[in-house]
XYZ file of C-alpha atoms in Angstrom:
730
model
C 54.099 126.331 -307.625
C 55.673 129.690 -308.293
C 56.066 132.077 -305.362
C 53.296 134.645 -305.109
C 54.778 138.056 -305.839
C 53.300 141.485 -306.413
C 54.239 142.511 -310.004
C 54.701 146.156 -309.031
C 56.584 146.045 -305.728
C 58.213 142.643 -306.006
C 56.815 141.776 -302.568
C 56.837 138.047 -302.012
C 53.922 136.010 -300.646
C 50.314 137.129 -300.506
C 49.528 140.757 -299.784
C 46.594 141.771 -297.609
C 45.160 145.095 -296.457
C 46.456 144.355 -292.965
C 50.025 144.271 -294.238
C 49.709 147.499 -296.216
C 50.711 151.021 -295.260
C 47.480 152.973 -294.762
C 46.576 156.471 -295.882
C 46.601 157.510 -292.228
C 50.300 156.609 -292.094
C 51.185 158.793 -295.069
C 48.868 161.667 -294.092
C 48.380 161.526 -290.312
C 46.577 164.900 -290.226
C 43.979 163.791 -292.756
C 40.405 164.475 -291.662
C 38.872 161.171 -290.569
C 35.332 160.882 -291.925
C 35.191 157.299 -290.715
C 33.950 158.724 -287.413
C 30.659 159.473 -289.177
C 30.248 155.977 -290.578
C 30.900 153.769 -287.585
C 28.723 150.804 -286.677
C 27.677 149.963 -290.214
C 24.478 147.883 -290.126
C 26.324 145.269 -292.185
C 28.549 144.621 -289.156
C 25.570 143.847 -286.914
C 24.900 140.086 -286.886
C 21.372 140.688 -285.587
C 20.334 142.430 -288.810
C 18.766 145.800 -289.443
C 15.242 144.614 -288.587
C 16.123 143.511 -285.055
C 14.182 145.510 -282.431
C 16.004 145.356 -279.100
C 13.263 147.180 -277.202
C 10.773 144.537 -278.273
C 13.230 141.732 -277.545
C 14.077 143.005 -274.063
C 10.427 143.506 -273.193
C 9.815 139.820 -273.940
C 12.499 138.846 -271.414
C 11.680 137.196 -268.085
C 13.765 139.621 -266.034
C 13.115 137.780 -262.784
C 14.516 134.589 -264.300
C 17.650 136.429 -265.417
C 18.146 137.860 -261.940
C 17.646 134.444 -260.358
C 20.356 133.017 -262.617
C 22.678 135.877 -261.709
C 22.037 135.368 -258.011
C 22.912 131.690 -258.371
C 26.106 132.569 -260.266
C 27.320 134.796 -257.422
C 28.276 131.777 -255.306
C 28.948 129.245 -258.085
C 32.741 129.417 -257.858
C 34.620 128.089 -260.899
C 38.009 126.381 -260.577
C 39.467 128.279 -263.530
C 38.732 131.587 -261.759
C 37.753 130.977 -258.113
C 35.509 133.480 -256.347
C 36.941 135.436 -253.421
C 35.309 134.039 -250.238
C 33.162 131.975 -252.570
C 31.312 135.061 -253.873
C 31.767 136.866 -257.205
C 29.971 139.983 -255.981
C 33.033 142.190 -255.687
C 34.241 141.207 -259.159
C 30.890 141.938 -260.814
C 30.518 145.271 -259.023
C 33.938 146.277 -260.329
C 33.007 145.142 -263.838
C 29.762 147.163 -263.843
C 31.435 150.182 -262.245
C 34.266 150.217 -264.766
C 31.782 149.879 -267.604
C 29.734 152.876 -266.460
C 32.598 154.874 -264.965
C 34.169 155.888 -268.263
C 31.344 158.408 -268.762
C 32.413 162.031 -268.765
C 30.101 165.042 -268.611
C 31.997 167.276 -271.031
C 31.050 165.375 -274.185
C 28.759 162.657 -272.834
C 30.948 159.927 -274.278
C 31.994 156.751 -272.518
C 29.717 154.942 -270.105
C 27.893 151.644 -270.099
C 25.403 152.294 -272.872
C 26.833 150.071 -275.595
C 28.776 147.224 -274.017
C 32.014 148.781 -275.252
C 34.005 147.130 -272.449
C 34.181 144.104 -274.771
C 36.358 146.002 -277.259
C 39.668 147.831 -277.404
C 40.942 149.899 -275.824
C 38.735 149.361 -272.768
C 39.009 145.574 -272.750
C 42.774 145.968 -272.375
C 43.108 148.983 -270.077
C 45.359 148.336 -267.057
C 42.500 149.421 -264.803
C 40.346 146.672 -266.321
C 42.827 143.869 -265.683
C 41.009 140.530 -265.241
C 37.566 141.901 -266.013
C 37.744 139.683 -269.089
C 37.246 136.807 -266.633
C 34.127 138.465 -265.208
C 32.557 138.642 -268.657
C 33.468 135.003 -269.368
C 31.767 134.006 -266.131
C 28.639 135.728 -267.451
C 28.782 134.026 -270.834
C 26.509 131.057 -269.931
C 23.786 133.507 -268.902
C 24.290 135.634 -272.013
C 24.139 132.487 -274.147
C 20.948 131.357 -272.415
C 18.991 134.562 -273.045
C 20.560 135.386 -276.386
C 19.667 138.561 -278.215
C 16.908 139.417 -275.742
C 19.585 140.620 -273.335
C 22.456 142.807 -274.519
C 25.915 142.580 -273.024
C 25.564 146.228 -272.059
C 22.445 145.541 -269.989
C 23.773 142.270 -268.589
C 26.964 143.872 -267.272
C 25.016 146.497 -265.306
C 22.368 144.034 -264.150
C 25.094 141.722 -262.829
C 26.438 144.588 -260.735
C 22.979 145.286 -259.364
C 22.402 141.643 -258.475
C 25.812 141.503 -256.818
C 24.867 144.388 -254.530
C 21.493 142.907 -253.687
C 22.970 139.469 -253.028
C 25.239 141.024 -250.396
C 22.508 142.946 -248.609
C 22.155 146.348 -250.295
C 18.721 147.182 -251.748
C 19.377 148.992 -255.038
C 17.334 151.894 -256.425
C 16.226 149.897 -259.460
C 17.386 148.878 -262.905
C 16.490 149.932 -266.429
C 17.308 148.040 -269.588
C 17.565 149.469 -273.071
C 21.314 149.553 -273.751
C 21.966 148.259 -277.261
C 25.265 146.558 -278.026
C 27.740 147.817 -280.563
C 29.823 145.414 -282.646
C 33.087 147.311 -283.057
C 35.186 149.767 -281.028
C 34.040 153.391 -280.814
C 36.514 155.506 -282.761
C 34.945 158.852 -281.896
C 35.988 158.770 -278.224
C 39.147 160.673 -277.384
C 40.868 158.850 -274.529
C 43.999 161.022 -274.441
C 47.208 161.783 -276.321
C 49.427 159.441 -274.287
C 51.144 156.560 -276.085
C 51.813 154.330 -273.073
C 49.632 152.994 -270.298
C 49.444 154.798 -266.957
C 51.216 157.849 -268.344
C 50.035 161.424 -268.053
C 50.222 164.134 -270.703
C 46.738 165.463 -269.965
C 47.496 167.906 -267.145
C 48.543 171.452 -268.016
C 51.027 173.515 -266.037
C 48.292 174.530 -263.593
C 47.281 170.914 -262.992
C 44.011 171.070 -264.955
C 42.998 168.020 -266.983
C 42.511 168.454 -270.710
C 38.843 168.542 -271.689
C 36.857 166.350 -272.289
C 38.954 163.849 -270.314
C 38.151 162.973 -266.710
C 40.540 160.204 -265.579
C 43.985 161.290 -264.391
C 46.123 158.853 -266.399
C 45.826 156.856 -269.598
C 44.173 153.518 -268.882
C 42.565 154.482 -265.573
C 38.848 154.800 -264.915
C 39.276 157.494 -262.244
C 42.490 158.197 -260.314
C 45.664 156.362 -259.423
C 44.713 154.565 -256.171
C 48.302 154.845 -254.909
C 48.082 158.645 -255.146
C 48.799 161.250 -257.817
C 51.475 159.790 -260.098
C 52.011 157.063 -257.522
C 52.845 159.484 -254.687
C 50.995 158.364 -251.492
C 49.573 161.746 -250.496
C 45.925 161.458 -249.306
C 45.282 165.221 -249.389
C 46.566 165.580 -252.944
C 44.612 162.466 -253.884
C 41.450 164.080 -252.515
C 41.831 167.001 -254.907
C 42.194 164.587 -257.828
C 39.243 162.464 -256.728
C 37.021 165.550 -256.436
C 38.003 166.894 -259.848
C 37.670 163.546 -261.612
C 34.302 162.607 -260.136
C 32.960 166.090 -260.899
C 34.023 165.643 -264.509
C 31.992 162.443 -264.484
C 28.899 164.222 -263.219
C 29.084 163.402 -259.496
C 28.842 165.777 -256.559
C 30.826 165.415 -253.328
C 28.243 163.373 -251.434
C 27.774 160.997 -254.358
C 31.540 160.617 -254.633
C 32.003 159.685 -250.972
C 29.086 157.258 -251.137
C 30.396 155.570 -254.279
C 33.988 155.179 -253.080
C 32.973 153.876 -249.675
C 30.136 151.726 -250.960
C 32.134 150.169 -253.736
C 34.993 149.323 -251.387
C 32.612 147.795 -248.876
C 32.823 144.652 -251.016
C 35.569 142.393 -252.313
C 39.302 142.954 -252.336
C 42.216 144.216 -254.379
C 44.731 141.768 -255.835
C 48.501 142.146 -255.809
C 49.953 138.776 -254.871
C 53.152 139.378 -256.856
C 54.778 141.924 -259.198
C 53.117 142.525 -262.564
C 56.113 141.037 -264.412
C 54.235 137.753 -263.988
C 51.378 139.017 -266.156
C 51.252 138.328 -269.864
C 49.800 140.495 -272.616
C 46.392 142.152 -272.333
C 43.461 140.652 -274.289
C 44.166 142.601 -277.493
C 47.808 141.542 -277.467
C 47.367 137.989 -276.182
C 48.232 134.907 -278.193
C 45.635 133.450 -280.547
C 45.146 130.306 -278.473
C 44.062 132.323 -275.420
C 40.804 133.125 -277.249
C 40.644 136.712 -276.069
C 41.652 136.168 -272.450
C 44.531 138.367 -271.366
C 46.896 138.918 -268.479
C 47.980 135.283 -268.229
C 49.492 134.952 -264.767
C 52.620 132.816 -264.393
C 52.855 133.334 -260.630
C 52.091 130.120 -258.697
C 48.536 128.972 -259.505
C 47.825 132.133 -261.522
C 44.471 132.730 -259.849
C 42.721 132.662 -256.486
C 45.194 133.659 -253.773
C 47.836 134.277 -256.461
C 45.820 136.790 -258.503
C 47.530 139.942 -259.749
C 45.298 142.845 -260.801
C 45.956 146.383 -259.516
C 49.031 145.389 -257.513
C 47.339 146.500 -254.285
C 46.600 143.529 -252.015
C 43.850 142.996 -249.474
C 40.309 143.846 -248.423
C 39.089 147.116 -246.989
C 37.102 145.668 -244.133
C 35.982 142.468 -242.397
C 33.031 140.637 -243.981
C 33.830 141.693 -247.564
C 30.704 140.006 -248.933
C 28.249 141.882 -246.693
C 26.862 145.417 -246.800
C 27.588 147.136 -243.495
C 29.388 150.112 -241.964
C 32.728 148.309 -241.824
C 34.474 150.564 -244.344
C 33.893 153.731 -242.315
C 34.553 151.917 -239.046
C 37.975 150.894 -240.312
C 38.676 154.262 -241.952
C 38.036 156.286 -238.795
C 38.748 153.615 -236.190
C 42.505 153.358 -236.804
C 45.603 155.343 -237.536
C 47.158 154.207 -240.792
C 50.730 153.391 -241.771
C 52.202 153.329 -245.257
C 53.295 149.911 -246.577
C 54.018 148.223 -249.862
C 52.059 145.271 -251.183
C 53.751 142.045 -252.332
C 53.579 143.586 -255.811
C 55.343 146.744 -254.619
C 52.292 149.042 -254.670
C 51.738 151.727 -252.039
C 48.899 150.960 -249.625
C 48.050 151.626 -245.987
C 47.569 149.271 -243.019
C 46.063 150.092 -239.607
C 48.245 150.375 -236.513
C 47.630 147.831 -233.761
C 44.797 146.102 -235.545
C 42.355 144.254 -233.313
C 42.039 140.507 -233.673
C 38.357 140.740 -234.579
C 39.264 142.989 -237.497
C 41.729 140.589 -239.054
C 40.227 139.373 -242.327
C 40.288 135.666 -243.241
C 42.056 135.005 -246.529
C 39.756 134.784 -249.543
C 41.159 131.369 -250.525
C 43.634 129.947 -247.993
C 42.060 128.505 -244.816
C 43.694 129.580 -241.567
C 45.422 132.616 -243.080
C 44.305 136.180 -242.349
C 45.437 139.744 -243.046
C 44.705 143.208 -241.686
C 42.416 145.618 -243.542
C 44.035 147.938 -246.031
C 43.234 151.322 -247.530
C 44.500 152.941 -250.702
C 45.752 156.500 -250.741
C 42.550 157.474 -252.558
C 40.510 155.869 -249.759
C 42.300 157.896 -247.115
C 41.327 161.068 -248.943
C 37.828 160.525 -247.517
C 39.328 161.003 -244.063
C 41.915 163.690 -244.692
C 40.277 165.846 -247.360
C 38.523 168.834 -245.760
C 35.447 168.442 -247.993
C 35.059 164.675 -247.872
C 35.813 164.101 -244.176
C 32.595 165.591 -242.730
C 30.481 163.761 -245.306
C 32.200 160.466 -244.496
C 31.744 160.992 -240.737
C 28.060 161.740 -241.250
C 27.683 158.476 -243.174
C 29.545 156.659 -240.374
C 26.923 157.817 -237.896
C 23.916 157.337 -240.169
C 23.880 153.907 -241.867
C 20.501 154.565 -243.500
C 21.714 157.787 -245.116
C 24.825 155.996 -246.370
C 22.834 153.132 -247.882
C 20.355 155.467 -249.544
C 23.096 157.749 -250.885
C 25.060 154.849 -252.346
C 21.980 153.267 -253.945
C 21.024 156.556 -255.612
C 24.585 157.338 -256.706
C 24.995 153.808 -258.084
C 21.787 154.162 -260.091
C 23.005 157.490 -261.479
C 26.434 156.052 -262.274
C 25.007 153.095 -264.177
C 22.151 154.906 -265.946
C 23.545 158.383 -266.664
C 24.251 157.746 -270.342
C 21.087 155.730 -271.048
C 19.174 158.905 -271.796
C 15.793 160.150 -270.521
C 13.337 157.897 -268.721
C 11.414 157.293 -271.939
C 14.365 155.130 -273.003
C 14.176 152.974 -269.857
C 12.851 149.422 -270.205
C 11.749 146.755 -267.741
C 9.692 146.155 -264.630
C 12.418 147.428 -262.277
C 12.440 151.027 -263.538
C 12.036 153.242 -260.438
C 9.136 155.686 -260.291
C 11.272 158.569 -259.061
C 11.985 161.336 -261.570
C 15.496 162.736 -261.097
C 16.924 166.055 -262.281
C 19.895 164.472 -264.051
C 17.446 162.560 -266.273
C 16.420 165.834 -267.977
C 12.729 165.208 -267.225
C 9.910 166.483 -269.407
C 6.352 167.270 -268.354
C 3.477 165.018 -269.300
C 0.460 166.420 -271.126
C -3.083 165.232 -271.651
C -4.285 167.717 -274.256
C -4.429 166.834 -277.983
C -1.400 167.796 -280.072
C -1.778 169.877 -283.197
C -3.213 168.075 -286.221
C -2.384 168.533 -289.912
C -4.755 171.481 -290.537
C -3.423 173.229 -287.439
C 0.149 172.606 -288.587
C -0.562 174.215 -291.976
C -2.331 177.179 -290.376
C 0.496 177.744 -287.909
C 3.063 177.604 -290.697
C 1.324 180.434 -292.499
C 1.030 182.476 -289.321
C 4.696 181.960 -288.483
C 5.769 183.070 -291.947
C 3.730 186.271 -291.556
C 5.218 187.305 -288.222
C 7.897 189.455 -289.797
C 10.650 187.100 -288.697
C 13.116 186.329 -291.463
C 13.770 182.856 -292.813
C 17.213 183.038 -291.272
C 15.862 183.910 -287.826
C 13.344 181.071 -287.874
C 15.783 178.497 -289.228
C 18.686 179.432 -286.964
C 16.434 179.356 -283.883
C 15.160 175.880 -284.750
C 18.701 174.692 -285.394
C 19.997 176.162 -282.125
C 17.277 174.261 -280.276
C 17.561 170.873 -281.988
C 21.302 170.788 -282.657
C 22.130 170.985 -278.961
C 21.508 167.223 -278.992
C 24.389 164.809 -278.537
C 23.906 161.125 -279.224
C 26.647 160.120 -276.775
C 24.320 160.413 -273.773
C 21.063 161.438 -275.484
C 20.972 164.884 -273.901
C 19.912 168.167 -275.445
C 17.633 168.611 -278.439
C 14.466 170.558 -279.216
C 12.027 168.648 -277.029
C 11.528 170.682 -273.861
C 12.314 174.036 -275.520
C 15.164 174.476 -273.071
C 16.606 176.954 -275.563
C 14.478 179.589 -273.783
C 15.920 178.696 -270.358
C 19.253 179.169 -268.624
C 21.952 178.435 -269.602
C 21.179 177.900 -273.305
C 19.413 181.211 -273.866
C 22.629 183.088 -273.064
C 25.147 181.030 -275.023
C 27.071 183.308 -277.384
C 26.532 180.876 -280.235
C 22.762 181.353 -279.934
C 22.875 185.147 -280.505
C 21.052 185.925 -277.214
C 19.566 189.268 -278.261
C 18.178 187.921 -281.526
C 17.009 184.740 -279.800
C 15.106 186.693 -277.143
C 13.272 188.676 -279.832
C 12.412 185.594 -281.911
C 11.165 183.658 -278.892
C 8.937 186.529 -277.800
C 7.248 186.491 -281.213
C 6.824 182.718 -281.123
C 5.418 182.865 -277.584
C 2.797 185.359 -278.788
C 1.797 182.968 -281.579
C 1.595 180.145 -279.064
C -0.580 182.158 -276.689
C -3.037 183.180 -279.425
C -3.377 179.626 -280.698
C -3.827 178.061 -277.269
C -6.428 180.659 -276.237
C -8.433 180.554 -279.443
C -8.357 176.933 -280.548
C -11.371 174.828 -279.761
C -11.350 171.256 -278.466
C -8.463 171.579 -276.050
C -5.781 171.361 -278.729
C -2.559 173.083 -277.628
C 0.789 173.801 -279.223
C 4.058 173.807 -277.310
C 6.768 176.371 -277.871
C 9.096 173.446 -278.613
C 6.888 172.419 -281.543
C 6.557 176.016 -282.744
C 10.327 176.531 -282.776
C 10.827 173.481 -284.984
C 7.780 174.215 -287.131
C 8.941 177.775 -287.782
C 12.328 176.590 -288.998
C 10.802 173.905 -291.183
C 8.285 176.316 -292.711
C 11.083 178.779 -293.508
C 13.135 176.024 -295.140
C 10.179 175.063 -297.336
C 9.561 178.659 -298.410
C 13.244 179.290 -299.132
C 13.246 176.216 -301.350
C 10.025 177.279 -303.083
C 11.641 180.593 -304.023
C 14.016 178.703 -306.330
C 11.475 176.189 -307.593
C 12.326 173.347 -305.198
C 9.098 171.825 -303.906
C 10.102 169.840 -300.824
C 7.839 169.255 -297.848
C 9.866 169.040 -294.669
C 8.695 166.296 -292.338
C 7.249 167.589 -289.089
C 5.946 165.419 -286.243
C 4.215 167.318 -283.413
C 4.246 166.189 -279.806
C 7.081 168.092 -278.150
C 6.562 169.618 -274.710
C 8.008 172.557 -272.796
C 10.239 171.828 -269.811
C 10.355 174.129 -266.807
C 13.386 175.702 -265.179
C 12.839 173.365 -262.216
C 13.170 170.391 -264.586
C 16.481 171.672 -265.956
C 19.818 170.980 -264.285
C 21.478 174.266 -265.220
C 25.015 173.292 -264.202
C 25.132 170.036 -266.128
C 23.369 171.526 -269.154
C 26.195 174.005 -269.512
C 28.399 171.046 -270.448
C 26.408 170.922 -273.700
C 27.569 174.405 -274.698
C 29.246 174.044 -278.097
C 32.779 175.284 -278.519
C 32.293 175.188 -282.281
C 29.487 174.770 -284.780
C 30.762 174.512 -288.321
C 27.193 174.466 -289.618
C 26.857 178.089 -288.473
C 30.559 178.880 -289.065
C 31.124 179.447 -285.373
C 34.503 178.744 -283.778
C 35.751 179.846 -280.390
C 39.037 181.642 -280.936
C 41.193 179.876 -278.332
C 40.895 176.306 -279.605
C 43.893 174.185 -280.602
C 41.816 171.879 -282.803
C 41.101 172.613 -286.441
C 37.639 173.812 -287.365
C 37.018 170.905 -289.731
C 37.859 168.382 -287.010
C 35.354 170.017 -284.695
C 32.773 169.973 -287.479
C 33.108 166.213 -287.844
C 32.915 165.780 -284.076
C 29.687 167.770 -283.953
C 28.258 165.934 -286.959
C 29.009 162.624 -285.244
C 27.157 163.755 -282.122
C 24.210 164.613 -284.388
C 24.372 161.134 -285.935
C 24.978 162.562 -289.396
C 26.662 160.835 -292.312
C 29.182 162.655 -294.507
C 26.570 163.321 -297.228
C 24.063 164.591 -294.648
C 26.702 166.869 -293.134
C 27.636 168.151 -296.587
C 24.040 168.852 -297.601
C 23.361 170.790 -294.408
C 26.507 172.897 -294.791
C 25.671 173.763 -298.398
C 22.111 174.738 -297.511
C 23.063 176.736 -294.452
C 25.604 178.786 -296.366
C 23.280 179.930 -299.151
C 20.547 180.658 -296.604
C 23.018 182.953 -294.815
C 22.836 181.275 -291.412
C 26.253 182.184 -290.004
C 25.962 182.868 -286.297
C 27.159 186.478 -286.573
C 25.551 187.234 -289.933
C 28.917 187.306 -291.694
C 29.409 186.541 -295.381
C 32.041 183.855 -294.720
C 31.226 180.842 -296.868
C 28.150 182.476 -298.386
C 29.120 181.692 -301.977
C 26.011 183.074 -303.637
C 24.670 186.314 -305.051
C 21.178 185.489 -303.782
C 21.539 184.774 -300.048
C 18.379 183.617 -298.353
C 17.255 181.544 -301.334
C 17.890 177.824 -301.377
C 20.270 176.770 -304.159
C 23.360 174.699 -304.850
C 25.437 177.862 -305.347
C 27.773 177.008 -302.466
C 29.025 173.931 -304.290
C 28.979 175.460 -307.769
C 31.157 178.374 -306.651
C 33.368 176.331 -304.348
C 34.285 174.063 -307.263
C 34.752 176.945 -309.703
C 38.391 176.935 -310.879
C 38.282 180.678 -311.610
C 38.669 181.396 -307.897
C 42.092 181.283 -306.291
C 42.229 180.891 -302.515
C 44.819 182.099 -300.003
C 44.900 182.400 -296.205
C 44.259 185.815 -294.678
C 47.320 186.917 -292.745
C 46.834 186.811 -288.985
C 43.686 184.678 -289.210
C 44.082 180.923 -288.826
C 40.518 180.228 -289.897
C 39.933 182.784 -292.672
C 40.650 182.601 -296.410
C 40.186 185.016 -299.306
C 39.039 183.938 -302.756
C 40.301 186.058 -305.677
C 38.937 186.097 -309.238
C 41.793 184.744 -311.362
C 40.899 187.078 -314.259
C 40.141 190.381 -312.555
C 42.235 189.757 -309.414
C 39.332 191.189 -307.433
C 38.105 189.674 -304.157
C 35.209 187.310 -304.741
C 34.448 185.280 -301.620
C 35.607 184.724 -298.044
C 35.731 181.267 -296.505
C 36.551 179.379 -293.322
C 38.447 176.116 -293.040
C 35.093 174.357 -292.745
C 34.004 175.787 -296.105
C 37.178 174.920 -297.975
C 37.467 171.383 -296.639
C 34.566 170.451 -298.917
C 36.806 171.249 -301.840
C 40.135 170.009 -300.474
C 39.248 166.695 -298.830
C 38.926 164.076 -301.547
C 35.928 162.280 -300.065
C 34.051 165.466 -299.238
C 34.862 166.902 -302.655
C 33.389 163.822 -304.301
C 30.141 164.446 -302.396
C 30.251 168.184 -303.143
C 30.550 167.418 -306.853
C 27.256 165.502 -306.712
C 25.527 168.650 -305.463
C 27.434 171.005 -307.749
C 26.763 169.187 -311.020
C 23.732 169.251 -313.319
C 20.676 168.139 -311.374
C 22.421 168.880 -308.114
C 19.889 171.457 -306.920
C 17.004 169.013 -306.698
C 19.135 166.374 -305.012
C 20.500 168.910 -302.532
C 17.002 170.106 -301.640
C 15.794 166.559 -300.994
C 18.892 165.595 -299.001
C 18.891 168.828 -296.998
C 15.223 168.361 -296.135
C 15.803 164.785 -294.948
C 18.883 165.696 -292.900
C 17.102 168.707 -291.389
C 14.140 166.572 -290.311
C 16.505 163.986 -288.840
C 18.207 166.559 -286.631
C 14.870 168.033 -285.576
C 13.752 164.587 -284.339
C 16.946 163.269 -282.751
C 15.490 163.553 -279.260
C 12.016 162.249 -280.132
C 12.452 159.036 -278.189
C 8.676 158.835 -277.952
C 8.701 157.948 -281.661
C 10.837 154.842 -281.123
């Protein structure tokens, strides 16, 4: 048989996409629209009709928990449990799943079972957690699709805590698994593990990152950059946990509570460890970090390199962590693996800890540099001493902080599933009020539309207000959105992007409409300001389309409510403040990222596809919805009327474009015949003509018949954004 050879390149043997040089190699700065098309339904083996909420609700949760409780002490020879109990391992697994969450962009966290995939499955900080998930596999196999990996990982952590004596604050299911890595999450610019290029000259971590080094969940336990300085470590711990949405008391409770259980593993140097799961040999079937030291497991386990337990009785909830922390003076040592750790001076015999695997052998407690920050940091020390003297306060604080840690990215309580959902309503859940009055019906909707259009507010004012309210949503942690009308509250009402003066005037008009309706309507029917904001924008879109002969009815589903200031966590909501909104041609001036990259990031948070993003941009431009009222990107002679002019004029070859000197985000379009200025554009505008994939979509809207298609697609995309936070419609 003749050798297989490519007739063009002469390459021998079979060629495959995996062996090819990709477009990203040739053009590394190319805008990646793949971020908008992740998690294709075709990749989901459960099929598009699978309803996880329904499946989970059919689950016998008590049976699952009983199986998990039995697993805790069912030690397996291939990966023996420390002291015969897997609790510490499963707590670490759950913590490291949830602990990747960061407040700045809401990404990371436990919500999708992403610990199964790269890069998280191979992070140095997650060494040997692949074994924890394999230990869970029989339970996952037993309950099948009724229990996601994402829920199982967190539930295992909860059961581990309860099996060792800590009553938890509850558990909620509802985390749906993904089936491929998440490409939209920026983990850092570093190209090697445990390296740091994320701190600036002043020591601040690059946003939106929270961990201090590549491949860590939080901080280096040995100290900043491996330097064993507890005070400096305290500053890092405080900054990192704050970036993950935790206050000082929650941080102390989590560190101390988590280290109440289990041990760290550093029996020998890491040179004995093989490749991580993503780099491991085929025959290892996804298990990484093969350990060639002695038995390779049990007493010979190598994980962080730190060796030992924090306190006696490592499988029991008690005050031992604080008793050790404050009961001894601590000396710096190195573990058998060479890692910095601390041992107590003159340790008492009763505080020597029996070895987890070798009978008759014992070792003193140990602390990491990060642990000692709870004693030597001026903020953490008084909190830790208070917990030492008040066991009940410590237990309650840890249980609440653990619940927050493991549920922060699940979304509002309406997304919670299961019999163990706690009754308490917490501020970080972005609560909404409950109502008993009837919502507006179809005749009321039509009447309100007409009244809103007669208020004297322009189409642009109504549409931009609705967009500002709804487009604050981010799918990463299901925060923001129109429901609650938090646009009228601090901090959103004063965001520059929302044109505060205009917004205040528009809202006052809408509030007057709301008051008249609620006072005059019979039968108890009421309308919320949240519904009115969305309805006003939708009515204006319909009328703008009608002006050019496009008859599209924008979908509107009433039922939104108005949150109070007391139900709004002002500090954490400020993390939702956009730094850019390409849909409104807004870009903060001090940003290193390109405007088109930030547009795609925002579109991804709004769960938009590339065509949906394109349709919205084209409609917004001709409607004149730039945040400052500028003409940038408004490629039409009839602004305010809905048309496909943006695409027609963008694709017109009689315009020649050039950058405006001194402006990195501004371009001038010149008529090639008259040499007169024609249009101005931003990078966001021009990318729809320069990027091949976006241009192909733009051509669909700019060609014959494009107006009708654009109107239909814009209407559908608009309605989608308006309902992103309507979890009550699930």
